[in-house]
Amino acid sequence: EGHLVRDPALLRHHAMAVVRSIANCDVSPYDGSGPQALLLGILFGADSHMPNMANEEFLKTYSKPGITKALKVEGLAELQTGKLMRAALMNHVGEGGHWVPDAAGFATA
């Protein structure tokens, strides 16, 4: 009962609409696409495409226990102040490095 369509633009449009509906990151009772989005993120290595989060602006949002935990995950020692710990993490990652906290990534999902 369907129609054969040979319009590449129309096919592309509808294919992308399906991908968008599956890959949105909303977890809601209506579409429940969150798990599918996580799976797509894992399959396509989304963590490697995320921005480096080892920067002063982002790390300032961490509480002292939060930045302490981040350092421990990286194998670094706890320091006296949050400012020193932020600097230690940024130095550990380096200028061209890439760091994404576990909670923000797809891999641990």
PDB file of N, CA, C and O in Angstrom, residues 47-56 58-59 89-90 93-101:
ATOM      1  N   ASP A  47      32.181  10.807  22.594  1.00  0.00           N
ATOM      2  CA  ASP A  47      33.061  11.412  23.606  1.00  0.00           C
ATOM      3  C   ASP A  47      34.262  12.101  22.975  1.00  0.00           C
ATOM      4  O   ASP A  47      34.696  13.149  23.437  1.00  0.00           O
ATOM      5  N   SER A  48      34.782  11.523  21.919  1.00  0.00           N
ATOM      6  CA  SER A  48      35.967  12.116  21.283  1.00  0.00           C
ATOM      7  C   SER A  48      35.635  13.391  20.514  1.00  0.00           C
ATOM      8  O   SER A  48      36.529  14.152  20.161  1.00  0.00           O
ATOM      9  N   HIS A  49      34.364  13.640  20.263  1.00  0.00           N
ATOM     10  CA  HIS A  49      33.950  14.846  19.548  1.00  0.00           C
ATOM     11  C   HIS A  49      33.462  15.950  20.486  1.00  0.00           C
ATOM     12  O   HIS A  49      33.145  17.045  20.043  1.00  0.00           O
ATOM     13  N   MET A  50      33.406  15.642  21.772  1.00  0.00           N
ATOM     14  CA  MET A  50      32.979  16.649  22.739  1.00  0.00           C
ATOM     15  C   MET A  50      34.128  17.612  22.993  1.00  0.00           C
ATOM     16  O   MET A  50      35.291  17.255  22.828  1.00  0.00           O
ATOM     17  N   PRO A  51      33.821  18.822  23.397  1.00  0.00           N
ATOM     18  CA  PRO A  51      34.903  19.790  23.651  1.00  0.00           C
ATOM     19  C   PRO A  51      35.695  19.417  24.894  1.00  0.00           C
ATOM     20  O   PRO A  51      35.193  18.726  25.783  1.00  0.00           O
ATOM     21  N   ASN A  52      36.932  19.870  24.947  1.00  0.00           N
ATOM     22  CA  ASN A  52      37.771  19.675  26.119  1.00  0.00           C
ATOM     23  C   ASN A  52      37.160  20.451  27.285  1.00  0.00           C
ATOM     24  O   ASN A  52      36.917  21.644  27.180  1.00  0.00           O
ATOM     25  N   MET A  53      36.904  19.762  28.382  1.00  0.00           N
ATOM     26  CA  MET A  53      36.279  20.415  29.523  1.00  0.00           C
ATOM     27  C   MET A  53      37.288  20.737  30.622  1.00  0.00           C
ATOM     28  O   MET A  53      36.901  21.181  31.699  1.00  0.00           O
ATOM     29  N   ALA A  54      38.561  20.514  30.355  1.00  0.00           N
ATOM     30  CA  ALA A  54      39.609  20.855  31.324  1.00  0.00           C
ATOM     31  C   ALA A  54      40.018  22.304  31.106  1.00  0.00           C
ATOM     32  O   ALA A  54      41.107  22.605  30.623  1.00  0.00           O
ATOM     33  N   ASN A  55      39.106  23.198  31.440  1.00  0.00           N
ATOM     34  CA  ASN A  55      39.398  24.628  31.341  1.00  0.00           C
ATOM     35  C   ASN A  55      38.846  25.327  32.577  1.00  0.00           C
ATOM     36  O   ASN A  55      37.942  24.816  33.246  1.00  0.00           O
ATOM     37  N   GLU A  56      39.396  26.466  32.883  1.00  0.00           N
ATOM     38  CA  GLU A  56      39.051  27.199  34.107  1.00  0.00           C
ATOM     39  C   GLU A  56      37.557  27.484  34.198  1.00  0.00           C
ATOM     40  O   GLU A  56      36.937  27.307  35.249  1.00  0.00           O
ATOM     41  N   PHE A  58      34.919  25.938  32.957  1.00  0.00           N
ATOM     42  CA  PHE A  58      34.100  24.776  33.293  1.00  0.00           C
ATOM     43  C   PHE A  58      34.433  24.246  34.685  1.00  0.00           C
ATOM     44  O   PHE A  58      33.546  23.953  35.485  1.00  0.00           O
ATOM     45  N   LEU A  59      35.714  24.114  34.980  1.00  0.00           N
ATOM     46  CA  LEU A  59      36.120  23.519  36.258  1.00  0.00           C
ATOM     47  C   LEU A  59      35.729  24.375  37.462  1.00  0.00           C
ATOM     48  O   LEU A  59      35.589  23.847  38.562  1.00  0.00           O
ATOM     49  N   LEU A  89      44.724  19.734  37.260  1.00  0.00           N
ATOM     50  CA  LEU A  89      44.000  18.965  36.249  1.00  0.00           C
ATOM     51  C   LEU A  89      44.257  19.521  34.852  1.00  0.00           C
ATOM     52  O   LEU A  89      44.510  18.769  33.907  1.00  0.00           O
ATOM     53  N   MET A  90      44.231  20.850  34.729  1.00  0.00           N
ATOM     54  CA  MET A  90      44.490  21.461  33.418  1.00  0.00           C
ATOM     55  C   MET A  90      45.919  21.169  32.956  1.00  0.00           C
ATOM     56  O   MET A  90      46.142  20.877  31.779  1.00  0.00           O
ATOM     57  N   VAL A  93      46.125  17.487  31.778  1.00  0.00           N
ATOM     58  CA  VAL A  93      45.516  17.275  30.456  1.00  0.00           C
ATOM     59  C   VAL A  93      46.375  17.914  29.368  1.00  0.00           C
ATOM     60  O   VAL A  93      46.518  17.377  28.281  1.00  0.00           O
ATOM     61  N   GLY A  94      46.952  19.071  29.673  1.00  0.00           N
ATOM     62  CA  GLY A  94      47.812  19.746  28.704  1.00  0.00           C
ATOM     63  C   GLY A  94      47.049  20.639  27.757  1.00  0.00           C
ATOM     64  O   GLY A  94      45.812  20.608  27.690  1.00  0.00           O
ATOM     65  N   GLU A  95      47.805  21.441  27.016  1.00  0.00           N
ATOM     66  CA  GLU A  95      47.224  22.443  26.108  1.00  0.00           C
ATOM     67  C   GLU A  95      46.363  21.813  25.016  1.00  0.00           C
ATOM     68  O   GLU A  95      45.268  22.260  24.737  1.00  0.00           O
ATOM     69  N   GLY A  96      46.847  20.771  24.393  1.00  0.00           N
ATOM     70  CA  GLY A  96      46.103  20.152  23.288  1.00  0.00           C
ATOM     71  C   GLY A  96      45.361  18.897  23.707  1.00  0.00           C
ATOM     72  O   GLY A  96      44.869  18.154  22.871  1.00  0.00           O
ATOM     73  N   GLY A  97      45.259  18.668  25.022  1.00  0.00           N
ATOM     74  CA  GLY A  97      44.626  17.449  25.519  1.00  0.00           C
ATOM     75  C   GLY A  97      43.115  17.487  25.454  1.00  0.00           C
ATOM     76  O   GLY A  97      42.509  18.476  25.035  1.00  0.00           O
ATOM     77  N   HIS A  98      42.528  16.389  25.876  1.00  0.00           N
ATOM     78  CA  HIS A  98      41.083  16.264  25.826  1.00  0.00           C
ATOM     79  C   HIS A  98      40.618  15.557  27.088  1.00  0.00           C
ATOM     80  O   HIS A  98      41.045  14.450  27.383  1.00  0.00           O
ATOM     81  N   TRP A  99      39.752  16.211  27.856  1.00  0.00           N
ATOM     82  CA  TRP A  99      39.204  15.629  29.075  1.00  0.00           C
ATOM     83  C   TRP A  99      37.720  15.904  29.131  1.00  0.00           C
ATOM     84  O   TRP A  99      37.264  17.022  28.934  1.00  0.00           O
ATOM     85  N   VAL A 100      36.967  14.844  29.367  1.00  0.00           N
ATOM     86  CA  VAL A 100      35.522  14.945  29.560  1.00  0.00           C
ATOM     87  C   VAL A 100      35.210  14.141  30.820  1.00  0.00           C
ATOM     88  O   VAL A 100      35.588  12.985  30.922  1.00  0.00           O
ATOM     89  N   PRO A 101      34.538  14.735  31.808  1.00  0.00           N
ATOM     90  CA  PRO A 101      34.221  13.985  33.018  1.00  0.00           C
ATOM     91  C   PRO A 101      33.299  12.816  32.693  1.00  0.00           C
ATOM     92  O   PRO A 101      32.490  12.879  31.762  1.00  0.00           O
TER      93      PRO A 101
END
